Amino acid sequence: MKDGEKPLTNAALAVENDRITYVGPVPEDRSGYDEVIDMSGHAILPGWVNTHGHAAMSLLRGYGDDLPLKTWLEEKMWPMEARFGPEQVRWGTALTVLEMIKGGTTCFLDMYDHMDQVAEVVVEAGIRARLCRGAIGLCSEEEQVAKWKEAVQFARDWHNQADGRITTMMAPHAPYTCSPDFIRRFVESAAEYQLPIHTHMSETAAEVQQNVDQYGVRPVEHLDKLGVFDLPCLVAHAVHLTDDEIALLAEKDVKVSHNPGSNLKLGSGIAPIAKMLAHGMRPSLGTDGPASNNNVDMLEEIRLAALIHKGANEDPLAVTADVALRMGTIYGAEALFLDREIGTLEPGKKADFITVELRQAHLQPLHDVESHLAYAAVSTDVRDVYVDGRPIMKDRECLTLDEERIIYEANRAFQAIAP
C-alpha cells in the first residue's frame, strides 16, 4: 500500500493474466470480463511481504524457548539444525509456506540451507519468494569456499525462475559468524551477478560488543567498510543502532527488516523504528523463523509494530496504523527490491492481492478499515490469496498444497532427527 492508498472496499479490481489492469469504481458494464467475483463485505489489499525468515525452522517451533539468542542458537538451534537434511528442509518449509498463505503472505524472503528444496516448495505453492543460501562462516576455509560456491550456484540457477516468482540474493549470515574475508567473497559475487545482499546485523547488544572486541568497530561501520552497503542491501533486525548509524543507513539507502515478535521473544530489544522513519527510511516487517516467533503471522507483526513503538517512545503517533500496513506491504516490496512489481494495487503491477472479510464481530462497526486491519484483524480473517492473478487460497482452502499431508510429513521429518 503506497502513501494515501486505502484497502479497496466498495470498489473493483480487474486482472488479466498476471497483471492488474484496473482499480477504481465498480463498472456498470461488466460484460467484457470472463469472470466476475462478488467481494461484498471484504477488503482487497496487497498481499503481505515477509522480509526475513528461515522457513524450515518450523520443525523447531517450541524447541528451546525462553532463552537469550546466543544460548538459543548455540545450545538448541545449531545442534538440531546440523541434523537437518533435504527432507527436513522440504517439509519444514512447506509447513511454513502453508501457514504464510493462510495468513495472507504472498511474498517472503528465506535464508537457509538446502535451498533447492525451498525453491521447489515455492514452485509448488505458487507463492513469490526472494531466496538466498545463508552461509555461516564458523568452519574451515575449505568449508567456507564450498558454502560460497553453493550460494553462488543457487543464486544463478534459481534467479527469475518459476515464471519470475523466484528471485535470489547473496547472504553471508552475520558479521559475528562470518570473517571479513568471507563477507568480501559475497560482496564480490553480489556485484558480479548484480544481486542484492541480505544479512543479520546488530540484533543484540552482546553481538555489537563482540564486533567491537573482534574488529574494533560496531557492525554498521564494519559492514560499511567491507563494501556491503555499496550494493543494494537488506539487513535483518538492526535493533542496537546509534543515531549516527541510522543516519549512515539512511544515506546508503540500506533496507531494514524489522522483526518485532522475534526480537521481543528473544529479549533482544526494540529497534529504533521511529528514528528510522524520521530519517526517511522505510523499514519493512519480517517474522524471522518460526522457532523464534513462534509463527509467521504478518498481521501480528503489523499490530506489534503499531503498538510497541508507541509504548517505547511514549508517543501514540510513533507508528500509525497506515504506516504499519505499509511496512507489511510496499515497504516490504521495497526491501526486497521488488516494488516495481508488487506491494501496491496499481494497473501494470503483478496481481498479488488478498481479501479480508470485514463482517466479523471484532471488526464492527467499520469506522476505519485501516485501523481495524492493524489493531483488530486476525489472520483467519484472510479469505482469499492471489499471486500472479492465480488463486492459491479461496475461502480459506489452500488450492496448491495438501495441508493434511504437509502436517503429517513435517512431524515425521522432525521425528527422524529427534534426540
CSV table of C-alpha atoms in Angstrom, one decimal, residues 72-258:
chain,number,residue,atom,x,y,z
A,72,TRP,CA,19.2,-20.4,22.0
A,73,LEU,CA,21.4,-20.6,18.9
A,74,GLU,CA,24.5,-22.4,20.2
A,75,GLU,CA,22.8,-24.9,22.6
A,76,LYS,CA,19.5,-25.6,20.9
A,77,MET,CA,19.1,-24.5,17.3
A,78,TRP,CA,22.5,-25.1,15.7
A,79,PRO,CA,22.9,-28.7,17.1
A,80,MET,CA,19.5,-29.6,15.8
A,81,GLU,CA,19.9,-27.9,12.5
A,82,ALA,CA,23.1,-29.8,12.0
A,83,ARG,CA,20.9,-32.9,11.7
A,84,PHE,CA,18.7,-31.3,9.1
A,85,GLY,CA,18.8,-32.9,5.6
A,86,PRO,CA,16.8,-32.2,2.5
A,87,GLU,CA,13.7,-33.9,3.9
A,88,GLN,CA,13.6,-31.7,7.0
A,89,VAL,CA,14.1,-28.5,4.9
A,90,ARG,CA,11.4,-29.5,2.4
A,91,TRP,CA,8.7,-30.3,4.9
A,92,GLY,CA,9.6,-27.6,7.4
A,93,THR,CA,9.5,-25.1,4.6
A,94,ALA,CA,6.2,-26.5,3.3
A,95,LEU,CA,4.6,-26.2,6.7
A,96,THR,CA,5.7,-22.6,7.0
A,97,VAL,CA,4.6,-21.7,3.4
A,98,LEU,CA,1.2,-23.2,4.1
A,99,GLU,CA,0.9,-21.1,7.3
A,100,MET,CA,2.0,-18.0,5.4
A,101,ILE,CA,-0.5,-18.5,2.6
A,102,LYS,CA,-3.3,-19.0,5.1
A,103,GLY,CA,-2.3,-15.7,6.8
A,104,GLY,CA,-2.2,-13.7,3.6
A,105,THR,CA,1.5,-13.6,2.8
A,106,THR,CA,2.1,-13.5,-0.9
A,107,CYS,CA,5.9,-12.9,-0.9
A,108,PHE,CA,8.6,-13.9,1.5
A,109,LEU,CA,12.4,-13.9,1.9
A,110,ASP,CA,14.1,-17.1,3.1
A,111,MET,CA,17.7,-17.5,4.1
A,112,TYR,CA,18.7,-21.1,4.8
A,113,ASP,CA,20.5,-24.3,3.7
A,114,HIS,CA,19.3,-27.0,1.2
A,115,MET,CA,17.8,-24.1,-0.7
A,116,ASP,CA,16.9,-26.2,-3.8
A,117,GLN,CA,14.2,-27.8,-1.6
A,118,VAL,CA,12.9,-24.4,-0.6
A,119,ALA,CA,12.7,-23.3,-4.2
A,120,GLU,CA,10.8,-26.4,-5.2
A,121,VAL,CA,8.2,-25.7,-2.4
A,122,VAL,CA,7.8,-22.2,-3.8
A,123,VAL,CA,7.2,-23.5,-7.3
A,124,GLU,CA,4.6,-25.9,-6.0
A,125,ALA,CA,2.9,-23.5,-3.7
A,126,GLY,CA,2.6,-20.7,-6.3
A,127,ILE,CA,3.8,-18.1,-3.8
A,128,ARG,CA,6.5,-15.4,-4.6
A,129,ALA,CA,9.9,-15.5,-2.8
A,130,ARG,CA,13.4,-13.9,-2.5
A,131,LEU,CA,15.7,-16.8,-1.7
A,132,CYS,CA,19.3,-17.0,-0.5
A,133,ARG,CA,21.6,-19.6,0.7
A,134,GLY,CA,22.6,-18.3,4.1
A,135,ALA,CA,26.2,-19.0,4.9
A,136,ILE,CA,27.7,-19.2,8.4
A,137,GLY,CA,31.5,-18.9,8.3
A,138,LEU,CA,32.3,-20.6,11.6
A,139,CYS,CA,34.1,-23.5,9.8
A,140,SER,CA,37.3,-24.4,7.9
A,141,GLU,CA,38.5,-22.4,4.9
A,142,GLU,CA,37.6,-25.4,2.7
A,143,GLU,CA,34.0,-25.5,4.0
A,144,GLN,CA,33.7,-21.7,3.6
A,145,VAL,CA,34.7,-22.0,0.0
A,146,ALA,CA,32.2,-24.8,-0.6
A,147,LYS,CA,29.4,-22.7,1.1
A,148,TRP,CA,30.2,-19.7,-1.0
A,149,LYS,CA,30.2,-21.7,-4.2
A,150,GLU,CA,26.9,-23.3,-3.3
A,151,ALA,CA,25.4,-19.9,-2.6
A,152,VAL,CA,26.5,-18.5,-5.9
A,153,GLN,CA,25.3,-21.6,-7.8
A,154,PHE,CA,21.9,-21.5,-6.2
A,155,ALA,CA,21.6,-17.7,-6.9
A,156,ARG,CA,22.4,-18.2,-10.5
A,157,ASP,CA,20.3,-21.3,-11.0
A,158,TRP,CA,17.1,-20.0,-9.5
A,159,HIS,CA,17.1,-16.3,-10.2
A,160,ASN,CA,13.9,-15.4,-12.2
A,161,GLN,CA,12.7,-18.9,-12.2
A,162,ALA,CA,9.1,-20.1,-11.6
A,163,ASP,CA,7.8,-17.5,-14.1
A,164,GLY,CA,9.7,-14.9,-12.3
A,165,ARG,CA,8.2,-15.6,-8.9
A,166,ILE,CA,11.6,-16.7,-7.5
A,167,THR,CA,14.4,-14.1,-7.3
A,168,THR,CA,17.7,-14.6,-5.4
A,169,MET,CA,20.2,-12.7,-3.1
A,170,MET,CA,23.6,-13.3,-1.6
A,171,ALA,CA,23.5,-13.9,2.1
A,172,PRO,CA,26.5,-14.0,4.5
A,173,HIS,CA,24.8,-14.9,7.7
A,174,ALA,CA,26.1,-12.1,10.0
A,175,PRO,CA,29.3,-10.2,10.9
A,176,TYR,CA,29.6,-12.3,14.1
A,177,THR,CA,29.5,-15.6,12.2
A,178,CYS,CA,31.5,-14.6,9.1
A,179,SER,CA,35.0,-13.3,8.8
A,180,PRO,CA,35.7,-10.1,6.9
A,181,ASP,CA,37.3,-12.1,4.0
A,182,PHE,CA,34.2,-14.4,3.9
A,183,ILE,CA,31.9,-11.5,3.7
A,184,ARG,CA,34.0,-9.9,0.9
A,185,ARG,CA,33.5,-13.0,-1.2
A,186,PHE,CA,29.8,-12.5,-1.0
A,187,VAL,CA,30.1,-8.8,-1.8
A,188,GLU,CA,32.2,-9.6,-4.9
A,189,SER,CA,29.7,-12.2,-6.1
A,190,ALA,CA,26.7,-10.0,-5.5
A,191,ALA,CA,28.4,-7.2,-7.5
A,192,GLU,CA,29.3,-9.7,-10.3
A,193,TYR,CA,25.8,-11.1,-10.7
A,194,GLN,CA,24.0,-7.8,-9.8
A,195,LEU,CA,22.2,-9.3,-6.8
A,196,PRO,CA,21.3,-7.7,-3.5
A,197,ILE,CA,22.9,-8.7,-0.2
A,198,HIS,CA,21.0,-9.9,2.9
A,199,THR,CA,22.5,-10.4,6.4
A,200,HIS,CA,21.7,-10.2,10.1
A,201,MET,CA,23.0,-7.1,11.8
A,202,SER,CA,23.0,-5.6,15.3
A,203,GLU,CA,20.4,-7.9,16.7
A,204,THR,CA,21.7,-7.9,20.3
A,205,ALA,CA,23.8,-5.7,22.4
A,206,ALA,CA,26.2,-8.6,23.0
A,207,GLU,CA,26.6,-9.1,19.3
A,208,VAL,CA,27.5,-5.4,18.9
A,209,GLN,CA,30.1,-5.7,21.7
A,210,GLN,CA,31.6,-8.8,20.2
A,211,ASN,CA,32.1,-7.0,16.9
A,212,VAL,CA,33.9,-4.2,18.8
A,213,ASP,CA,36.0,-6.7,20.6
A,214,GLN,CA,37.0,-8.6,17.5
A,215,TYR,CA,37.3,-5.8,14.9
A,216,GLY,CA,37.4,-2.5,16.8
A,217,VAL,CA,34.2,-1.2,15.3
A,218,ARG,CA,30.5,-1.7,15.6
A,219,PRO,CA,28.7,-3.8,13.0
A,220,VAL,CA,27.4,-0.9,10.9
A,221,GLU,CA,30.8,0.6,10.4
A,222,HIS,CA,32.3,-2.9,9.9
A,223,LEU,CA,29.9,-3.8,7.1
A,224,ASP,CA,30.2,-0.4,5.5
A,225,LYS,CA,34.0,-0.8,5.3
A,226,LEU,CA,33.6,-4.2,3.7
A,227,GLY,CA,31.5,-2.6,0.9
A,228,VAL,CA,28.3,-4.3,1.9
A,229,PHE,CA,26.3,-1.1,1.8
A,230,ASP,CA,27.7,0.0,-1.6
A,231,LEU,CA,25.3,-2.6,-3.1
A,232,PRO,CA,21.6,-3.0,-2.7
A,233,CYS,CA,21.3,-4.4,0.8
A,234,LEU,CA,18.7,-5.6,3.3
A,235,VAL,CA,19.7,-6.1,6.9
A,236,ALA,CA,17.6,-8.0,9.4
A,237,HIS,CA,16.9,-6.7,12.9
A,238,ALA,CA,19.0,-3.5,13.3
A,239,VAL,CA,17.9,-3.3,16.9
A,240,HIS,CA,21.0,-1.7,18.5
A,241,LEU,CA,21.9,1.4,16.5
A,242,THR,CA,23.2,4.8,17.3
A,243,ASP,CA,21.8,8.0,15.8
A,244,ASP,CA,24.9,8.2,13.6
A,245,GLU,CA,24.4,4.7,12.4
A,246,ILE,CA,20.8,5.4,11.5
A,247,ALA,CA,21.9,8.4,9.5
A,248,LEU,CA,24.5,6.3,7.6
A,249,LEU,CA,22.0,3.6,6.8
A,250,ALA,CA,19.6,6.2,5.5
A,251,GLU,CA,22.3,7.8,3.4
A,252,LYS,CA,23.3,4.5,1.9
A,253,ASP,CA,19.6,3.5,1.4
A,254,VAL,CA,20.1,0.3,3.3
A,255,LYS,CA,16.8,-1.6,3.8
A,256,VAL,CA,15.8,-2.9,7.2
A,257,SER,CA,13.7,-5.9,8.1
A,258,HIS,CA,12.1,-5.2,11.5
